[in-house]
XYZ file of N, CA, C and O in Angstrom:
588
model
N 45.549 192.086 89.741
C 45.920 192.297 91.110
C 47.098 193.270 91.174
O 47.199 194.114 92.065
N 47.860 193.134 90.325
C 49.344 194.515 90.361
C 48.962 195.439 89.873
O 49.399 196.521 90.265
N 48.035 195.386 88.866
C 46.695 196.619 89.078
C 46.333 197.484 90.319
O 46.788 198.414 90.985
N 45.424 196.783 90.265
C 45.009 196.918 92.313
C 46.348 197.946 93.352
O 46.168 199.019 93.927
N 47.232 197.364 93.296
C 48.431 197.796 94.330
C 48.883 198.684 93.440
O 48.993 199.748 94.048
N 49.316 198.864 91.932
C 49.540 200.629 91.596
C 48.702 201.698 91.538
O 48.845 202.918 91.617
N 47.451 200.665 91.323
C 46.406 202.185 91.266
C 45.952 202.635 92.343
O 45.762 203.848 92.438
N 45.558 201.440 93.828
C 45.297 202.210 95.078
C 46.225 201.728 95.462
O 46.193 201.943 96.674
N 47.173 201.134 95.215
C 48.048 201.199 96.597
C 48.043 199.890 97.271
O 47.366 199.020 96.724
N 48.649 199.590 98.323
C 48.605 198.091 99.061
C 47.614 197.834 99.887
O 47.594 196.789 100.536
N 46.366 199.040 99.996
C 45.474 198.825 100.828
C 43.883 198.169 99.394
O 43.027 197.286 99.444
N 44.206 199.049 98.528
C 43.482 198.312 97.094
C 44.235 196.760 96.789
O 43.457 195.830 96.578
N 45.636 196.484 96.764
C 45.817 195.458 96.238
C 45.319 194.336 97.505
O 44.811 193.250 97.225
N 45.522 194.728 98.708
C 44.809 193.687 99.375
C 43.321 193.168 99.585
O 42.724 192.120 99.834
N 43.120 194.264 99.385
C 41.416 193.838 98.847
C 41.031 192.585 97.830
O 40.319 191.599 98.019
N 41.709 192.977 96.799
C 41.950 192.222 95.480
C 42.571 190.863 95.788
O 42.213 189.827 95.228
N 43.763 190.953 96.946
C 44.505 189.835 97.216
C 43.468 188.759 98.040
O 43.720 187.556 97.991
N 41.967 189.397 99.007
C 41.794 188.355 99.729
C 40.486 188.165 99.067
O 39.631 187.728 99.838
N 39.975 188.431 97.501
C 39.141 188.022 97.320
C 39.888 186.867 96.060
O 39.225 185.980 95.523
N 41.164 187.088 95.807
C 41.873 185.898 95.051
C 42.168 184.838 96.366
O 42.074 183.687 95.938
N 42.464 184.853 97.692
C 42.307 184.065 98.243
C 41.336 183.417 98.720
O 41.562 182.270 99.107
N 40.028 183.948 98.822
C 38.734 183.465 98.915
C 38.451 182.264 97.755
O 38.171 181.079 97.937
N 38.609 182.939 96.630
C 38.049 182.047 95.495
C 39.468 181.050 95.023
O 39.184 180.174 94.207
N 40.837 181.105 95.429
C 41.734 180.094 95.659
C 41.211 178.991 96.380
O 41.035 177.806 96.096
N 40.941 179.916 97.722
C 39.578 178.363 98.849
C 39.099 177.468 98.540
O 39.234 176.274 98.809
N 38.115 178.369 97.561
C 37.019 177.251 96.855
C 37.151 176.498 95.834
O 36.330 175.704 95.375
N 38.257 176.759 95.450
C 38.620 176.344 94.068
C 39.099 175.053 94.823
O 38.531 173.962 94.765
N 40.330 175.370 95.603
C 40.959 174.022 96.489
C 40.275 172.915 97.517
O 40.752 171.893 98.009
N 39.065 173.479 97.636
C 37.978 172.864 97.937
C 37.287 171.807 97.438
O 37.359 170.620 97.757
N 36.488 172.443 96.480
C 36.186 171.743 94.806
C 37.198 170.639 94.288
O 36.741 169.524 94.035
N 38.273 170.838 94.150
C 39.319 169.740 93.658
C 39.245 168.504 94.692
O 39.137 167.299 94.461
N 39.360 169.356 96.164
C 39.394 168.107 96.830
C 38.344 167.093 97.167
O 38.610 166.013 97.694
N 37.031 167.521 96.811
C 35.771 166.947 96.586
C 35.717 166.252 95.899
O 35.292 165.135 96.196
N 36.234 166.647 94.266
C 36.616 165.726 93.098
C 37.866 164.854 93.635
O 37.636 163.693 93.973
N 38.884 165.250 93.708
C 40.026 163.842 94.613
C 38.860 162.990 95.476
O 38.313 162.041 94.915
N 38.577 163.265 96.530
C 38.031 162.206 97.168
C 36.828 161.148 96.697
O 36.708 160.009 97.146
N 35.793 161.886 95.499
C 35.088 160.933 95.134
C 36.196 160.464 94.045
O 36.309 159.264 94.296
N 37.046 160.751 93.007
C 37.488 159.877 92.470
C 38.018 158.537 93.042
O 37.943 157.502 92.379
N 38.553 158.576 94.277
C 39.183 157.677 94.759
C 38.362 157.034 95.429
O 38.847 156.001 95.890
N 37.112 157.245 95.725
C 36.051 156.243 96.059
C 35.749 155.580 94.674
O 35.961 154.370 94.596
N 35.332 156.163 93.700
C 35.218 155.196 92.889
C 36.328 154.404 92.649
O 36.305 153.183 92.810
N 37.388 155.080 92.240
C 38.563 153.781 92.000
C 38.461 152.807 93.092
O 38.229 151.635 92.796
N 38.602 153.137 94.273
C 38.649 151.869 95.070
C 37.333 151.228 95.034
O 37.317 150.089 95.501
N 36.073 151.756 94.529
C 35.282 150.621 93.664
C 35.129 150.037 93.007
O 34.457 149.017 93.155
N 35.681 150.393 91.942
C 36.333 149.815 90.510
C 36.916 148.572 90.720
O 36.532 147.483 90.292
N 38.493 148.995 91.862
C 38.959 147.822 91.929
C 38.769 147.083 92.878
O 39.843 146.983 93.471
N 37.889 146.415 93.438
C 37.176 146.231 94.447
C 36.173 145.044 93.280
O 36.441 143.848 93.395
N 35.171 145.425 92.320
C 34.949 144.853 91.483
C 35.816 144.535 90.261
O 35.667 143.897 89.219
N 36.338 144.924 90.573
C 37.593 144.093 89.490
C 38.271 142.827 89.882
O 38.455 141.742 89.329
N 38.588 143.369 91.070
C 39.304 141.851 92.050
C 37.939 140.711 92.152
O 38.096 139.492 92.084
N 36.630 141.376 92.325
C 36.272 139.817 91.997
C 35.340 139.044 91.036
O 34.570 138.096 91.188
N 35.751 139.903 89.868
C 35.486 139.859 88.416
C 36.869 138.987 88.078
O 36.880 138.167 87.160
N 37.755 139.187 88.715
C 39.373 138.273 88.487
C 38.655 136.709 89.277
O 38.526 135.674 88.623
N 38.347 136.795 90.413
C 38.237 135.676 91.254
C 37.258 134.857 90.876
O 37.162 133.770 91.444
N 36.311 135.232 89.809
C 35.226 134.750 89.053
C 35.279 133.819 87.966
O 34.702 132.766 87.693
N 36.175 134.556 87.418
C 36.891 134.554 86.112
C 38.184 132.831 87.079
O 37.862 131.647 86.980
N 38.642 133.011 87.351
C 39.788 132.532 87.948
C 38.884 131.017 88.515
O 39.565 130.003 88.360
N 37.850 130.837 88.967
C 37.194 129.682 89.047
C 36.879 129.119 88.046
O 37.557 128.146 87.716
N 35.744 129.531 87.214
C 35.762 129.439 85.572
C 37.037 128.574 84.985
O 36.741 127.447 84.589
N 38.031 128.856 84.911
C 39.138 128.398 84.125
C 39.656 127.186 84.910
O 40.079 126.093 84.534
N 39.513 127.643 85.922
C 39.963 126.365 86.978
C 38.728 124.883 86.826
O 39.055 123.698 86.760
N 37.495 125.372 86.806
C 36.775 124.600 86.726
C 36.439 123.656 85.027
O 36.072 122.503 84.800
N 36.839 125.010 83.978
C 37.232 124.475 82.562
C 38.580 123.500 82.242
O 38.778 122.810 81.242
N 39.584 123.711 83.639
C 40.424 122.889 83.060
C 40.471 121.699 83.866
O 41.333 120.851 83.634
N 39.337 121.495 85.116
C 39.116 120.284 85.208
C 38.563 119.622 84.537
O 39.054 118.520 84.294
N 37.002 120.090 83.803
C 36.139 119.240 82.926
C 37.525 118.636 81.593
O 37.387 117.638 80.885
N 38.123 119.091 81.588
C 39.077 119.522 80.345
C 39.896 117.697 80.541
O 39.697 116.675 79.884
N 40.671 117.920 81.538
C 41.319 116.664 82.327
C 39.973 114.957 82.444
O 39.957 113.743 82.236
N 39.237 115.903 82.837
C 37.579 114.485 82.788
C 37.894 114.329 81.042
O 38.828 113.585 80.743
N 37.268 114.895 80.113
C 36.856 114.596 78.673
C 38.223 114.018 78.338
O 38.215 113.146 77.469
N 39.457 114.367 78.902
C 40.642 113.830 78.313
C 41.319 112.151 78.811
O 42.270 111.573 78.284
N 40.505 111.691 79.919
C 40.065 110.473 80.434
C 39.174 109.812 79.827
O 39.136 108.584 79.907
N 38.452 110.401 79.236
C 37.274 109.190 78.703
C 37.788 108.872 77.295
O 37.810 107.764 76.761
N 38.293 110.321 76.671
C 39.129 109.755 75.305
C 39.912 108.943 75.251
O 40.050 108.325 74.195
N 40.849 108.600 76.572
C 42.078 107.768 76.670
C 41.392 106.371 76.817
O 42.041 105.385 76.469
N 40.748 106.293 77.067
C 39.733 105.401 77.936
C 39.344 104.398 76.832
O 39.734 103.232 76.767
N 38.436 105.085 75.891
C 37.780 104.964 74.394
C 38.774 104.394 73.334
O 38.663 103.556 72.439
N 39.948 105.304 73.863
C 40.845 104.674 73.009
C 41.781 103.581 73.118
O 42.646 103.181 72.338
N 41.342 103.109 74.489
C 42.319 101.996 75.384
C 41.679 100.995 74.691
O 42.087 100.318 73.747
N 40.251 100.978 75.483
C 39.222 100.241 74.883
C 39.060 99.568 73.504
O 38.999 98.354 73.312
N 39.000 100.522 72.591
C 38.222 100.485 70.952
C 39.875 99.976 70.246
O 39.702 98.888 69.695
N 40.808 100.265 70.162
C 41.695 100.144 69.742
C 43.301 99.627 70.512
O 44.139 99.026 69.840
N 43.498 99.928 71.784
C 44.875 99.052 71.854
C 44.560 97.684 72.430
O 45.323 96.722 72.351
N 43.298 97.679 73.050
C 42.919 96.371 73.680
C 42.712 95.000 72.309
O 43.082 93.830 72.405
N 41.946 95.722 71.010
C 41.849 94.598 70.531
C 43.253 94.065 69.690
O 43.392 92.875 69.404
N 44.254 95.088 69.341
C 45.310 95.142 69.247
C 46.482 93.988 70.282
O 47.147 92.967 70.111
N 46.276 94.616 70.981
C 47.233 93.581 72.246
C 46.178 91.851 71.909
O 46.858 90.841 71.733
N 45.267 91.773 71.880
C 44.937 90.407 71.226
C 45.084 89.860 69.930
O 45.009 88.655 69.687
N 45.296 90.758 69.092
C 45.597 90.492 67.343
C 47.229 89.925 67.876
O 47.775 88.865 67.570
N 47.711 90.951 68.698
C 49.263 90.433 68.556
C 49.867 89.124 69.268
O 50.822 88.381 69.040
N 48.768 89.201 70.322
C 49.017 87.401 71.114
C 48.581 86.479 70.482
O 49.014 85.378 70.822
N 47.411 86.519 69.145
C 47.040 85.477 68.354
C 48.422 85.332 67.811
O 49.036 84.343 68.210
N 48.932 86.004 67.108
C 49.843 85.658 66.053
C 51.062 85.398 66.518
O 51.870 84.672 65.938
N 51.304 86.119 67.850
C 52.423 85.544 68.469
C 52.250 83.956 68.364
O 53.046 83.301 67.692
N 51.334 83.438 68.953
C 50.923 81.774 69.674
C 50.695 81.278 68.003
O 51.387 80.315 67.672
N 49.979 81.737 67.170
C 50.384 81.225 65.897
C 52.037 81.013 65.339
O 52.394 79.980 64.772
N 52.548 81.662 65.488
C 53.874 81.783 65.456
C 55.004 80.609 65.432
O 55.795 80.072 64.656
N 54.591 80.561 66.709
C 54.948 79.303 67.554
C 54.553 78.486 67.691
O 55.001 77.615 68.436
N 53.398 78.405 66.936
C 52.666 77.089 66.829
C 51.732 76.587 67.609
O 51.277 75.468 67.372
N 51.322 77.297 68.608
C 50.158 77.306 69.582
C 48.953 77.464 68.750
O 48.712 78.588 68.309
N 48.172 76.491 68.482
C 46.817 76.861 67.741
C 45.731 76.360 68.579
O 45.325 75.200 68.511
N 45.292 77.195 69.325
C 43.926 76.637 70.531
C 42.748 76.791 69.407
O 42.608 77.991 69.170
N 41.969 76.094 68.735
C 40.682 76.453 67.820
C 39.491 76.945 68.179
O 38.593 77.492 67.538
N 39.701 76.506 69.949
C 38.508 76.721 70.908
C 38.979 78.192 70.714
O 38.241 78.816 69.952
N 39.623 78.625 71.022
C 39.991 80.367 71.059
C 39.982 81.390 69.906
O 40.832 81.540 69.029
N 38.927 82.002 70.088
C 38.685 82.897 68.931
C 39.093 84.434 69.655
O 39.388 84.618 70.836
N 39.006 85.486 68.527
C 39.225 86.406 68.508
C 37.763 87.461 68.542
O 37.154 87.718 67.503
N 37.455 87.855 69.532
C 35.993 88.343 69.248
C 36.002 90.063 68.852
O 36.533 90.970 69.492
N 35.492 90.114 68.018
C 34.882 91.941 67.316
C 33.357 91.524 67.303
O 32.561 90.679 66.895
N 33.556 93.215 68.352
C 32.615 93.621 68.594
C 32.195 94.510 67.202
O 31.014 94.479 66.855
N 33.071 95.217 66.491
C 32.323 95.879 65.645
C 32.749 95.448 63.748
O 33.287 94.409 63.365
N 32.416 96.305 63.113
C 32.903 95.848 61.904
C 34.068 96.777 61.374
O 33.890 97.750 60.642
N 35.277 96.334 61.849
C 36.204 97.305 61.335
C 37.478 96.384 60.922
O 37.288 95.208 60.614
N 38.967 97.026 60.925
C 39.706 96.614 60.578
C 40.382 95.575 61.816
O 41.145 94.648 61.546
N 40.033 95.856 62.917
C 40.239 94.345 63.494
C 39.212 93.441 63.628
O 39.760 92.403 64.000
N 38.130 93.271 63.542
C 37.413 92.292 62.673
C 37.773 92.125 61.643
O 37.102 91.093 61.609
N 38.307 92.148 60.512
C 38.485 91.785 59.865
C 40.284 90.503 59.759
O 40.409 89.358 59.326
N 41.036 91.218 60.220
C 42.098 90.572 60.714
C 42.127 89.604 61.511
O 42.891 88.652 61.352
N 41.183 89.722 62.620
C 40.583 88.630 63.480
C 39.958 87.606 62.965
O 40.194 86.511 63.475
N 39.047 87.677 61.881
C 38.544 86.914 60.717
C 39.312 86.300 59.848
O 39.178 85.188 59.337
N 40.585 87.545 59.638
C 41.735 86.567 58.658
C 42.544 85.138 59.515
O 42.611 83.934 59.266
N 42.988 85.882 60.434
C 43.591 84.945 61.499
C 43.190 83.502 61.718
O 43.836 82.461 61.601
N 41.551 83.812 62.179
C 40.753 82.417 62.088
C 40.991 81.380 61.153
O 41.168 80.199 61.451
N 40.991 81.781 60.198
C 41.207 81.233 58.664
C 42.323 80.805 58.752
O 42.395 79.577 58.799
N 43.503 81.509 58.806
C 45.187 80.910 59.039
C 45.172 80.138 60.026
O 46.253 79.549 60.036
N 44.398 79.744 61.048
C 44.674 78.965 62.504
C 43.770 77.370 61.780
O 44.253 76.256 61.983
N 42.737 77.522 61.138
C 42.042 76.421 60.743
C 42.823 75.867 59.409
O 43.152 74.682 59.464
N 43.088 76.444 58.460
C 44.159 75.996 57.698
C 45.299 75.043 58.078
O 45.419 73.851 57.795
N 46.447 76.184 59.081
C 47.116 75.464 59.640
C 47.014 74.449 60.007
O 47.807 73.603 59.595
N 46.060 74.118 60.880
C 45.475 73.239 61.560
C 45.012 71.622 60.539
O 45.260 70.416 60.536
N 44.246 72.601 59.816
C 44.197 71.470 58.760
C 45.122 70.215 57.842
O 45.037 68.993 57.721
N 46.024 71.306 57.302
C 47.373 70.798 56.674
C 48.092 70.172 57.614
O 48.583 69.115 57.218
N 48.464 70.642 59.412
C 49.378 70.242 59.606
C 48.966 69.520 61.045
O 49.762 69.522 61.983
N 47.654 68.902 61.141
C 47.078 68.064 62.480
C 47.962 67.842 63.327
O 48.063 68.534 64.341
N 48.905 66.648 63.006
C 49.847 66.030 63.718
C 50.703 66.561 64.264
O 50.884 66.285 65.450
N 51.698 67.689 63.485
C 52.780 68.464 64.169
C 51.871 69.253 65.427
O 52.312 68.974 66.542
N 50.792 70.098 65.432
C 50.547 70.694 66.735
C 50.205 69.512 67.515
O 50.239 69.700 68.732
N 49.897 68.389 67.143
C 49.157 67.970 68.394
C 50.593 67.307 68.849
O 50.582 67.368 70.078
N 51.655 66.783 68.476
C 52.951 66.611 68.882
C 53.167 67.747 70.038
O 53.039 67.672 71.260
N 53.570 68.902 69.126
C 53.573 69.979 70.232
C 52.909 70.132 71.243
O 53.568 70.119 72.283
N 51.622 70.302 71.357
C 50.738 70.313 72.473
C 51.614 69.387 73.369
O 52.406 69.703 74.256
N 51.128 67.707 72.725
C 51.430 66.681 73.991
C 53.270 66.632 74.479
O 53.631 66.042 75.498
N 54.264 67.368 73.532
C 55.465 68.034 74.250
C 55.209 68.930 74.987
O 56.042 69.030 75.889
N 54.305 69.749 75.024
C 54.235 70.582 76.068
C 53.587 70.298 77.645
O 53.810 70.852 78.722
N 52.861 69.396 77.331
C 51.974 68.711 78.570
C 52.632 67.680 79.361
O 52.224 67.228 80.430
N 54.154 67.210 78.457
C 54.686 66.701 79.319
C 55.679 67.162 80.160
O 56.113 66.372 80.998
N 56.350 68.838 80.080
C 57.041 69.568 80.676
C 56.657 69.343 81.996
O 57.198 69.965 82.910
């Protein structure tokens, strides 16, 4: 273009000047075609993104309820299977202790484990007792029945 204006002059360089502004046009044209679909897609993008999040975001919510359920039934299982027969191993032996021996009252397992087996020992120590020492519980008892 500074071509143009030394070799003809300012009536050549303008020639030159409005066909660089012509194709400046289109050029600024073109870009803005590309700007505007980019930004349609982005705001599609995130548009599915937000509810690829909100999807996602139930999911976890709904995993950490089941999560809270399975963690109830374990507590549950374990109330059950183990502190329940526990809290009865320990009131036998408490009332053994002290000398409370009901014979009618057993210790029941349901399965074959280590409190069945203790429950089984117990039995044995309550009929023993019982055996050797008749008279002292039944003293006790009938001291107690007369409170």
């Amino acid at each position: 273009m500074a071509q143009s204006y030394v070799a003809q002059g300012p009536s050549g360089g303008n020639l030159i000047m409005e066909k660089f502004d012509t194709a400046a046009s289109h050029i600024a044209q073109r870009v803005e075609n590309i700007l505007v679909q980019n930004s349609k897609t982005s705001n599609q993008s995130a548009i599915d993104n937000s509810a690829s999040l909100d999807n996602m975001k139930t999911v976890v919510i709904m995993a950490c309820f089941l999560n809270l359920c399975l963690l109830g039934i374990i507590i549950y299982v374990i109330k059950s299977a183990v502190l329940k027969p526990l809290a009865n191993v320990t009131e036998m032996l408490n009332d053994l202790a002290t000398g409370k021996i009901d014979l009618n009252r057993k210790l029941v397992s349901k399965h074959n484990d280590e409190f069945s087996e203790i429950s089984t020992t117990i039995q044995k120590v309550r009929k023993i007792s019982w055996s050797r020492h008749p008279n002292s519980f039944k003293t006790d008892s009938l001291n107690l029945s007369n409170l």
